[in-house]
XYZ file of N, CA and C in Angstrom:
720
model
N -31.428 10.616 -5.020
C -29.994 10.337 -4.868
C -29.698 8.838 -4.923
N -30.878 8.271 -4.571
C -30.261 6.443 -4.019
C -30.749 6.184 -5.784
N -30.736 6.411 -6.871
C -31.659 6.084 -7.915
C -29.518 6.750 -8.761
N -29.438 7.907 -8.365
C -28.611 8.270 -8.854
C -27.459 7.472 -8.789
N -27.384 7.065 -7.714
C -25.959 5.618 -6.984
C -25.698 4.651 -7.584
N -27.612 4.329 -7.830
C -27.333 3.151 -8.626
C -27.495 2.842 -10.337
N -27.798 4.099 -10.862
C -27.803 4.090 -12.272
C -26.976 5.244 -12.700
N -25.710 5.990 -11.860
C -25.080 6.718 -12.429
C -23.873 6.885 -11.581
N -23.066 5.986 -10.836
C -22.470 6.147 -9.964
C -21.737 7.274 -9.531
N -21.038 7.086 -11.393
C -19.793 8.619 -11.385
C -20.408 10.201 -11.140
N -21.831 10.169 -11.693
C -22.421 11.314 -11.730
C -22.932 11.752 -10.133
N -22.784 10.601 -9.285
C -23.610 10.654 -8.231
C -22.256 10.933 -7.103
N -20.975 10.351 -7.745
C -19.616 10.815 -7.213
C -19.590 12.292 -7.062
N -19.570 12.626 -8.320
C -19.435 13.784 -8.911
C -20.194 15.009 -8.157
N -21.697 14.457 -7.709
C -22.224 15.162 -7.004
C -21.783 15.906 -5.537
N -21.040 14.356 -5.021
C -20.826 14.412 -3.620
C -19.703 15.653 -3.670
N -18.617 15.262 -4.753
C -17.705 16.024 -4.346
C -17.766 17.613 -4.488
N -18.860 18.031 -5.791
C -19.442 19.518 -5.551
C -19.589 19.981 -4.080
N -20.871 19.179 -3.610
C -21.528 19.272 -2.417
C -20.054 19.427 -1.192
N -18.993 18.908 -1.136
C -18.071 18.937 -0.267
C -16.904 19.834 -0.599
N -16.969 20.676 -1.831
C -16.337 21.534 -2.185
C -17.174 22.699 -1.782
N -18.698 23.069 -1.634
C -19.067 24.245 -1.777
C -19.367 24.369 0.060
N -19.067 23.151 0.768
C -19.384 23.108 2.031
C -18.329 23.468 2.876
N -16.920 23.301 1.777
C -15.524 23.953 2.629
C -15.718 25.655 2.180
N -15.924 25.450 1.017
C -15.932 27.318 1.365
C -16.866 27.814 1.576
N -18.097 27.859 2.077
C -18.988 27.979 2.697
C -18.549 27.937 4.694
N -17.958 27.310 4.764
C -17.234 27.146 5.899
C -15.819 27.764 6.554
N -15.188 27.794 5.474
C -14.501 29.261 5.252
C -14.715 30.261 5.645
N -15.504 30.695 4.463
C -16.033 32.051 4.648
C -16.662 32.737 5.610
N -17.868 31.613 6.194
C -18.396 31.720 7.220
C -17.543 31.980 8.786
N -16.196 31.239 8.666
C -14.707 31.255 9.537
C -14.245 32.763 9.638
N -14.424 33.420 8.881
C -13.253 34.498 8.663
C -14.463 35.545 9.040
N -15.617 35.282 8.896
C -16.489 36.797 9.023
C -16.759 36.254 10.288
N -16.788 35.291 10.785
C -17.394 35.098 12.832
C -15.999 34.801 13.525
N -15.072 34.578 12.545
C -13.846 34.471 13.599
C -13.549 33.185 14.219
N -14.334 32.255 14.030
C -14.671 31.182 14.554
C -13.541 30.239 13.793
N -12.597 29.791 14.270
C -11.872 29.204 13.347
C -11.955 27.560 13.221
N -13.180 27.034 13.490
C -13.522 25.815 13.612
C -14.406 25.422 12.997
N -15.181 26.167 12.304
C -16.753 26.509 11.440
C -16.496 25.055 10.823
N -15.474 25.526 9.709
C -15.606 24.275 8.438
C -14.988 22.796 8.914
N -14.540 22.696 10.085
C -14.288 21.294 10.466
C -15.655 20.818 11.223
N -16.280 21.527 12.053
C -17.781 21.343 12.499
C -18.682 20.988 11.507
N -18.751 22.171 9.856
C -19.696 21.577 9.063
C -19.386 20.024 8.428
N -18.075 19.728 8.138
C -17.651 18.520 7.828
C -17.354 17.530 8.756
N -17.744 17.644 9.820
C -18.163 16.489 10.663
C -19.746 16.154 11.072
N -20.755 17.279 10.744
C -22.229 17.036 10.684
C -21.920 16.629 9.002
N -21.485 16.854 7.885
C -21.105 16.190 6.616
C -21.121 14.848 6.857
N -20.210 14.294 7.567
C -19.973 12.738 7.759
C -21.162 12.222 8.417
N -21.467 12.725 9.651
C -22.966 12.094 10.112
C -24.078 11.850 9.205
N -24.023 13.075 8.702
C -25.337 12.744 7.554
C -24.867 11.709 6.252
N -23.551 12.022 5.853
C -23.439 10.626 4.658
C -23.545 9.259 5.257
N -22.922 8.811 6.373
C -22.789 7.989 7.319
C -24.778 7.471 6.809
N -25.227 8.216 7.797
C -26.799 7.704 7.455
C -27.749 7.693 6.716
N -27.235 8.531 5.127
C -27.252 7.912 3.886
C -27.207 6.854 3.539
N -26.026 6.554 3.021
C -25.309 5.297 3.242
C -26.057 4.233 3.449
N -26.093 4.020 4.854
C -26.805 3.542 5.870
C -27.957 2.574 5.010
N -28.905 4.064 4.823
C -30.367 4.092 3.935
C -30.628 3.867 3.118
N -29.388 3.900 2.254
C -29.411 2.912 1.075
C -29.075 1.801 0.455
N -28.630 0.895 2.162
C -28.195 -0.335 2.011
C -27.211 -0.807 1.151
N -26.201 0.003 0.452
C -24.726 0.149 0.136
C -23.146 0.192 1.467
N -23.319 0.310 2.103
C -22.310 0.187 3.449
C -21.569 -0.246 2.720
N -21.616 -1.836 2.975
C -20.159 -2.762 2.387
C -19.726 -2.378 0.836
N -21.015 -2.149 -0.325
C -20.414 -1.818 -1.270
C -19.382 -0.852 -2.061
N -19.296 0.287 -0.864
C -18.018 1.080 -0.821
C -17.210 1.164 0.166
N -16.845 0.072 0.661
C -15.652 -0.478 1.074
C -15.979 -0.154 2.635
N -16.838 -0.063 3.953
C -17.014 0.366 4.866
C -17.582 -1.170 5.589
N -16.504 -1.852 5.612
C -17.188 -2.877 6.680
C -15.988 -3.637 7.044
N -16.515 -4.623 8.378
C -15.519 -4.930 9.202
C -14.184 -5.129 8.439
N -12.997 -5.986 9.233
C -11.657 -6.511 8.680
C -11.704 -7.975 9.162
N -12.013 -8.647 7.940
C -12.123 -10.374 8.812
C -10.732 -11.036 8.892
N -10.198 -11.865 9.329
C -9.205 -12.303 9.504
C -8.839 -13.071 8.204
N -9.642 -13.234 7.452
C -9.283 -13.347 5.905
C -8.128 -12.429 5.221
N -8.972 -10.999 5.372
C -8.421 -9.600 4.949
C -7.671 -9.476 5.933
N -7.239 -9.474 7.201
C -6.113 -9.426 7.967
C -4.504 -9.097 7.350
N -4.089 -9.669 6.563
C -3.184 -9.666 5.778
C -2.565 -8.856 4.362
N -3.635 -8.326 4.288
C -4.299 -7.644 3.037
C -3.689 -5.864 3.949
N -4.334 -5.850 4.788
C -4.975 -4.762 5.879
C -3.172 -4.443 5.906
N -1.847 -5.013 6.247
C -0.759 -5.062 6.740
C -0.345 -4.046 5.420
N -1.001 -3.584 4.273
C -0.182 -3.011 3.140
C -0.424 -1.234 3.799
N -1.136 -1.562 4.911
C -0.739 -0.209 5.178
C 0.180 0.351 6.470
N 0.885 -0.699 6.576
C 2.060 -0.465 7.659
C 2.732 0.844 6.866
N 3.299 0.562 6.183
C 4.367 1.789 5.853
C 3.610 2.880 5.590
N 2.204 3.092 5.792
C 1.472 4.528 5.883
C 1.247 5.342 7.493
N 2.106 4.640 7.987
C 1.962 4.868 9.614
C 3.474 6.225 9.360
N 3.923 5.349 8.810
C 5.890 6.910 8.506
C 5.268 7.917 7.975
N 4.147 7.793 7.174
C 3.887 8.668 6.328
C 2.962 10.108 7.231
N 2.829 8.836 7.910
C 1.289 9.864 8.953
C 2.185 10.507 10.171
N 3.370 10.124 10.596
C 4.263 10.904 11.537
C 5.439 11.407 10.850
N 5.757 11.600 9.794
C 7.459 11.974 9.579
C 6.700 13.523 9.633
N 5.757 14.136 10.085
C 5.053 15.727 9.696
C 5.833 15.764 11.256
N 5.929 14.888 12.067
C 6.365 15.182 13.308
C 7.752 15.503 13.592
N 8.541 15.405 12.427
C 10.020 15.405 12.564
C 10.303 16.447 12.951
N 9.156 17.430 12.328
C 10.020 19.100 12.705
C 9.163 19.439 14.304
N 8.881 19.005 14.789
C 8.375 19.222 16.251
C 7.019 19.135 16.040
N 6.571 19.623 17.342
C 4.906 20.023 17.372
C 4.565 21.858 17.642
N 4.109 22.335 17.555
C 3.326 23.751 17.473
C 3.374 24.111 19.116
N 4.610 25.085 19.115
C 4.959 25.564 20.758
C 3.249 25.965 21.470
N 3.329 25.609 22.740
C 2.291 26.211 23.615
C 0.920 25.801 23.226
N 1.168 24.542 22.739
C -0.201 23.595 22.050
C -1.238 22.996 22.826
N -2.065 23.654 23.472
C -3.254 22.860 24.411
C -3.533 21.755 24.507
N -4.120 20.924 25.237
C -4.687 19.459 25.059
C -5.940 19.738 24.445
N -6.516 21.525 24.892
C -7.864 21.549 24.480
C -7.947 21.214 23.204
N -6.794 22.159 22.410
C -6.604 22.697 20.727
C -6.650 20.966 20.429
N -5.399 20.393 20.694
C -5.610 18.834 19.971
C -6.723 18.238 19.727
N -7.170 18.381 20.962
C -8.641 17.493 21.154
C -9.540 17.800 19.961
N -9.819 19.535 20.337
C -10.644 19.411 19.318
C -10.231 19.438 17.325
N -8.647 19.478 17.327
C -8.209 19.174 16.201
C -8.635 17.713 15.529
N -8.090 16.426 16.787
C -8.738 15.604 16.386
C -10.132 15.144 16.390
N -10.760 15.576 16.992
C -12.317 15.910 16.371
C -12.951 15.882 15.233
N -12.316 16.998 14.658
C -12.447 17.878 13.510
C -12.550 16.997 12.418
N -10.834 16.500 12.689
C -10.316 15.512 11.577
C -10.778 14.374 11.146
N -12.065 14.009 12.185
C -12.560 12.788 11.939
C -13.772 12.615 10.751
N -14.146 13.993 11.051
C -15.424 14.686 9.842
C -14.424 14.254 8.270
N -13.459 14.919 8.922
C -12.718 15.655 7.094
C -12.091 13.912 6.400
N -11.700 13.261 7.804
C -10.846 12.228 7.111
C -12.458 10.937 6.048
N -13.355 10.930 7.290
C -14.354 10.147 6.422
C -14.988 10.821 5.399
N -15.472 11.756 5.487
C -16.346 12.553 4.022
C -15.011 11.984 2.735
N -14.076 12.506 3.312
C -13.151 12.645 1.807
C -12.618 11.381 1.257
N -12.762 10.331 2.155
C -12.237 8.985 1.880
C -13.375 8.272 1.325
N -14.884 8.593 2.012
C -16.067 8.022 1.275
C -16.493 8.783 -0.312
N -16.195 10.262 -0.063
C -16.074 10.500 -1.489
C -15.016 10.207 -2.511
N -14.292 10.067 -2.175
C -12.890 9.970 -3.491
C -12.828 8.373 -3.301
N -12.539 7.303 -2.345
C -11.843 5.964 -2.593
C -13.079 5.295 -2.395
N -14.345 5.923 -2.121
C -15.673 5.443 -2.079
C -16.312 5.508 -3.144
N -17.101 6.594 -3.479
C -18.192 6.480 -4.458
C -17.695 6.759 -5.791
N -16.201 7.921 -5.807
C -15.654 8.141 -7.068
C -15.150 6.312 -7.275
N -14.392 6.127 -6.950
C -13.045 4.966 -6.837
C -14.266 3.882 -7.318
N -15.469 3.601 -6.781
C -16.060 2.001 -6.863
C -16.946 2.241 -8.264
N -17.282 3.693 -8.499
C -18.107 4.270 -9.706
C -17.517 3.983 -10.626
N -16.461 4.630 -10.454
C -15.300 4.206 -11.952
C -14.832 2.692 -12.242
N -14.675 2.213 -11.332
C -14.126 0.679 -10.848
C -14.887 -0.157 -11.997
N -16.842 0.339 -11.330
C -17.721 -0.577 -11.893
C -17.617 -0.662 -13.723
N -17.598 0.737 -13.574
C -17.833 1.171 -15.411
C -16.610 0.912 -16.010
N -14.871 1.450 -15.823
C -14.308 1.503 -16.395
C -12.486 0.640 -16.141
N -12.811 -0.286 -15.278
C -11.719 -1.021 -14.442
C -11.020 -0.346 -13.863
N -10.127 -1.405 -12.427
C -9.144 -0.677 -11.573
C -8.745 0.332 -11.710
N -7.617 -0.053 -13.109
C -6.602 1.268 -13.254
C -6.982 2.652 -13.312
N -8.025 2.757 -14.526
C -8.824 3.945 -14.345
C -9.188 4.533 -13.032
N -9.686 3.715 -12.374
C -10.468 4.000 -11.134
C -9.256 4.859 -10.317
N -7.974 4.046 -9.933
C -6.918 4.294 -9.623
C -6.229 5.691 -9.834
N -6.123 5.731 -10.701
C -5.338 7.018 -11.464
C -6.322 8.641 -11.609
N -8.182 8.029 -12.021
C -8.883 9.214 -11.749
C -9.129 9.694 -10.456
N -9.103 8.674 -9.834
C -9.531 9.048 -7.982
C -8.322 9.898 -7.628
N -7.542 9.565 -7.847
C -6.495 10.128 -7.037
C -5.867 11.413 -7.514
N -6.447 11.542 -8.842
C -5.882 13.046 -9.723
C -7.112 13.841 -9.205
N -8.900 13.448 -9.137
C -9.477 14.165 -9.061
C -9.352 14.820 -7.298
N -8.428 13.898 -6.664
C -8.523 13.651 -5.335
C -7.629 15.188 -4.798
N -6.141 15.221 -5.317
C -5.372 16.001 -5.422
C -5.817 17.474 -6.012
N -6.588 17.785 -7.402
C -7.791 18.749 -7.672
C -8.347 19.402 -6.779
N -9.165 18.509 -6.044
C -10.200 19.271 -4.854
C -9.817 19.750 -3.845
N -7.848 19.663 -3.763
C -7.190 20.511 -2.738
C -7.329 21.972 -3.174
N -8.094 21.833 -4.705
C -7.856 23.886 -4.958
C -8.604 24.654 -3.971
N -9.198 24.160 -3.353
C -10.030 24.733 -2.680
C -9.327 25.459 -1.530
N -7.929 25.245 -0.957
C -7.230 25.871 -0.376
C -6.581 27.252 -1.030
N -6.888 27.236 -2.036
C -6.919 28.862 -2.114
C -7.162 29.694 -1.765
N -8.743 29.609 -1.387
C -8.958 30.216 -0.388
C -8.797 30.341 1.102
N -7.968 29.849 1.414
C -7.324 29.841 2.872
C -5.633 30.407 2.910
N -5.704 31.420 1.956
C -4.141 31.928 1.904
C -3.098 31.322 1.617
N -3.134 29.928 1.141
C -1.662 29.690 0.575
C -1.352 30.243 -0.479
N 0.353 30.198 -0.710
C 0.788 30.772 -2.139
C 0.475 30.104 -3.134
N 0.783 30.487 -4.213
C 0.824 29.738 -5.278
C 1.770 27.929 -5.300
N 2.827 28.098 -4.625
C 3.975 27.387 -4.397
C 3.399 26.197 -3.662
N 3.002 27.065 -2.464
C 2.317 26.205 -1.263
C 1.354 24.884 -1.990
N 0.429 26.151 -2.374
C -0.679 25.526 -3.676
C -0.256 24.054 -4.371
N 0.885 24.007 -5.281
C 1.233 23.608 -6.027
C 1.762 22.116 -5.272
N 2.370 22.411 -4.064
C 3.016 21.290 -3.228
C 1.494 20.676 -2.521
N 0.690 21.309 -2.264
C -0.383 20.416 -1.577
C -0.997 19.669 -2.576
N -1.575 20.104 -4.021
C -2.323 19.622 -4.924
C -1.122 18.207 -5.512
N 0.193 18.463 -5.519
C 0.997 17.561 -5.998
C 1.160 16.148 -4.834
N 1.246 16.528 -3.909
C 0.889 15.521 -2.290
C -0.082 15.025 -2.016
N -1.738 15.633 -2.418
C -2.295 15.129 -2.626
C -2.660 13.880 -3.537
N -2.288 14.164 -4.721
C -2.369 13.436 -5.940
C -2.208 11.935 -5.516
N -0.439 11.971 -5.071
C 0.370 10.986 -5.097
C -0.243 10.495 -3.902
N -0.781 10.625 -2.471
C -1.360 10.154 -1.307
C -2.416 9.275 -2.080
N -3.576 10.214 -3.196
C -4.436 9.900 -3.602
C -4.248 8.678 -4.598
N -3.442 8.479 -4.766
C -3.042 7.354 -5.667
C -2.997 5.990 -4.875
N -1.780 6.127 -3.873
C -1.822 5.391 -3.018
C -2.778 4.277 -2.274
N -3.413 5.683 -1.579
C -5.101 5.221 -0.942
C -5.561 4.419 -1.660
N -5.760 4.766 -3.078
C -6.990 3.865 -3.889
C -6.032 2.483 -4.524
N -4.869 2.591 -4.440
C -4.134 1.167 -4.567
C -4.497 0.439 -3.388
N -3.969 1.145 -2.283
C -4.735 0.209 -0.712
C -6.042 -0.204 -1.140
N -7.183 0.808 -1.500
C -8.419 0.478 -1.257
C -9.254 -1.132 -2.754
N -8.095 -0.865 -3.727
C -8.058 -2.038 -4.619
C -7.426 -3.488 -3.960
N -6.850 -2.977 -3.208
C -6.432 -4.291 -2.806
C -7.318 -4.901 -1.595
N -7.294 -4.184 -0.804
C -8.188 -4.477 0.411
C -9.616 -4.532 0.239
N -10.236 -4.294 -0.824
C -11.759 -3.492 -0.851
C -12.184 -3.241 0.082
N -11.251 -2.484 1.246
C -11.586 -1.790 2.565
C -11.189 -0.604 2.693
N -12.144 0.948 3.049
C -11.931 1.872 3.085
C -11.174 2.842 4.641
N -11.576 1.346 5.407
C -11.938 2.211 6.886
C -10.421 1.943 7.158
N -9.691 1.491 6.843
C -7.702 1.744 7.202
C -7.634 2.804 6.710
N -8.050 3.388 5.554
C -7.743 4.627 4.464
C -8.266 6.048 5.231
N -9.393 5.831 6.177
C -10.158 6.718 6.891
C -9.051 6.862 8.228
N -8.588 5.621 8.950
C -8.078 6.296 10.067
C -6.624 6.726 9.590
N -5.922 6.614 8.613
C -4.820 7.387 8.494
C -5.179 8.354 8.145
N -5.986 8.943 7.083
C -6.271 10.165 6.992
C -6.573 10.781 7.818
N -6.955 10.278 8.975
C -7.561 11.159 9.975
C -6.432 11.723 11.262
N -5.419 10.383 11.023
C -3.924 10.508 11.678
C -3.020 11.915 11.165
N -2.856 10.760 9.708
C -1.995 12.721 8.222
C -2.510 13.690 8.809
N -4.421 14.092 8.687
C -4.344 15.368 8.815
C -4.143 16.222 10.006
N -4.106 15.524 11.596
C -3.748 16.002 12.757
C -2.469 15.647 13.030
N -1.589 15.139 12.499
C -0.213 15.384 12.767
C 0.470 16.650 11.911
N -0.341 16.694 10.790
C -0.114 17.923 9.920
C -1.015 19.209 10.446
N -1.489 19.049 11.150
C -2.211 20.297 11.911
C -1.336 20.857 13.045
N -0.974 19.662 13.878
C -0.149 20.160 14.796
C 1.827 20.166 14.680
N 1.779 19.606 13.264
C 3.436 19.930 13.246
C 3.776 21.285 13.145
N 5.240 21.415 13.641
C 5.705 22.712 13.636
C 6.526 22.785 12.162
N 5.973 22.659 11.077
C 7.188 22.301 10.049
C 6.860 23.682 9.171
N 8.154 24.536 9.181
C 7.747 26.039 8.192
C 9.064 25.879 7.142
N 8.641 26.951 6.498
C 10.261 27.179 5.370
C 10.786 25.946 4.646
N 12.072 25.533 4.966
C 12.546 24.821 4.177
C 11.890 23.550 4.909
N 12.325 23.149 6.170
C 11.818 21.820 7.060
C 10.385 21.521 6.239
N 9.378 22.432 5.869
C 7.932 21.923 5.322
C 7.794 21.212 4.034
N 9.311 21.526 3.359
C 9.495 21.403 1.860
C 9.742 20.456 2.103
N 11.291 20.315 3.172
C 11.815 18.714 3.065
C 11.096 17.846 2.942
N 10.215 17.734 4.502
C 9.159 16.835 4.745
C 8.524 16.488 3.681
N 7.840 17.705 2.623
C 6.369 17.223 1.738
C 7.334 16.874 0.633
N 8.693 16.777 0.279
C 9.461 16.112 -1.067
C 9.667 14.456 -0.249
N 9.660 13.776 1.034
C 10.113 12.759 1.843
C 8.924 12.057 1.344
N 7.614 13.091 2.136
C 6.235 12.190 2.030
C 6.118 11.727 0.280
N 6.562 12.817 -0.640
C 6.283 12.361 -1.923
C 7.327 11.495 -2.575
N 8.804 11.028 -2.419
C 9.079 10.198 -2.614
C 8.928 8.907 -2.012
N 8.592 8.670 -0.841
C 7.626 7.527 -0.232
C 6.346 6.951 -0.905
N 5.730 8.249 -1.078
C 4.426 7.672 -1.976
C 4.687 7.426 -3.422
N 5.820 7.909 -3.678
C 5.936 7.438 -5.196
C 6.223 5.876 -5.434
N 7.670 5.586 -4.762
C 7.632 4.352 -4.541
C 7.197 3.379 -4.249
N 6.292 3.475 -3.131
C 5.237 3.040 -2.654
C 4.059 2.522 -3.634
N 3.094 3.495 -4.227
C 2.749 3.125 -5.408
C 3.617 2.789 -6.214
N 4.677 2.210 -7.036
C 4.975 1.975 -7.603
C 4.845 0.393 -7.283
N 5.419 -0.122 -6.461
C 5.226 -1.330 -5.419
C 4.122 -2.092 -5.537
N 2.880 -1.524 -4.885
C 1.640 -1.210 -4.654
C 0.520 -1.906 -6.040
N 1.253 -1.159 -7.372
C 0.610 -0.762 -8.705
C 0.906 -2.410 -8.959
N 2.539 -3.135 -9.028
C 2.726 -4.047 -9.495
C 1.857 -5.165 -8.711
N 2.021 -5.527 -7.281
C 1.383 -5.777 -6.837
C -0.337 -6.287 -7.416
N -0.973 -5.308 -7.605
C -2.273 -5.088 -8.275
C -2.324 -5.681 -9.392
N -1.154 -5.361 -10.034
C -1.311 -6.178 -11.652
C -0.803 -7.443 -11.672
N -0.563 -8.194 -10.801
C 0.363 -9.292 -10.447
C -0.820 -10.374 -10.126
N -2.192 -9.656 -9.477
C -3.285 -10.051 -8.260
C -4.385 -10.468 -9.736
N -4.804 -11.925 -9.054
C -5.749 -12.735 -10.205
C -6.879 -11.984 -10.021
N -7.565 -10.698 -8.971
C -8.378 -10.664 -8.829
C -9.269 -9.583 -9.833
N -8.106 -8.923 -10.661
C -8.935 -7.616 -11.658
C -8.663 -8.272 -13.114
């Protein structure tokens, strides 16, 4: 694998994200026949431990974007203020009546697996793979389409077609985003704790019917603009 990183990046991307596609439905599945409705956030948080000390082992850390914020980058780091609206407007429609401290807790738990695996695979090894071989923009635009893609995997968890269509499209545009942050900052770990924010405020919002639509058309004209902003920004920057 460490041979693959470094003489095939995209292919070695490519790998990860199989491996984290066949580990959600594997986790799934495994969910629905034990009842256990926590399976696949458990396997994707032993997921993160073990990439974590990969990683680690192959003396790449900083090279996909996983290291401190110096007061250099301080400033840099501030382009993700307006991803803080993004990570609570799921709260507009309330929170999920009769909601435990237990349930949260271990929601945010969970989320901590799902938010790093998916941020080290997509704005990590996809995003810096492509980066190396084929510049920013590319990098930019494939990360974040292939990023939005690997939401099919919620198919198997009963959404509609519709549903479907609004997560893979929210994704995309989030995914776009992220990897504009992560071009600018060459820092991943802001990109990790909002994701890890999005997906437990979106776990515990109460948002159904129309309120879920509003919200996910709000979050996607935010992120549109946003990247749009973001994109010029980037092309403006002496650094690509």
């Amino acid at each position: 694998m460490n041979k693959l990183m470094e003489k095939k990046p995209i292919l070695h991307a490519i790998l990860w994200i199989l491996i984290y596609v066949v580990m959600v439905n594997i986790g799934d599945m495994l969910s629905e026949l034990t009842e256990f409705p926590y399976l696949t956030g458990l396997l994707l948080l032993a997921l993160s431990v073990f990439m974590a000390l990969y990683l680690k082992e192959s003396g790449r850390v900083s090279l996909y974007g996983i290291k401190k914020i110096t007061k250099q980058d301080a400033r840099k780091t501030l382009f993700y203020i307006p991803m803080i609206l993004l990570a609570f407007i799921q709260l507009f429609a309330g929170i999920v009546p009769a909601l435990s401290i237990t349930k949260v807790a271990i929601a945010c738990l969970l989320m901590i697996g799902t938010g790093f695996v998916e941020e080290l695979i997509f704005r990590g090894f996809l995003f810096y793979g492509i980066y190396g071989k084929s510049g920013v923009n590319k990098a930019i635009i494939i990360s974040g389409i292939t990023f939005g893609i690997g939401h099919i995997v919620n198919l198997l968890r009963g959404y509609t077609s519709l549903e479907q269509l609004e997560q893979i499209v929210i994704a995309i545009m989030l995914g776009i985003v992220l990897a504009l942050l992560v071009a600018i900052t060459k820092n991943i770990i802001p990109g990790i704790l909002f994701h890890i924010v999005f997906n437990i405020t979106g776990t515990i919002s109460n948002a159904e019917g129309n309120i879920s639509t509003y919200l996910m058309l709000a979050i996607l004209v935010i992120s549109l603009f946003y990247a749009i902003y973001l994109y010029r920004f980037v092309q403006k920057s002496n650094e690509y």
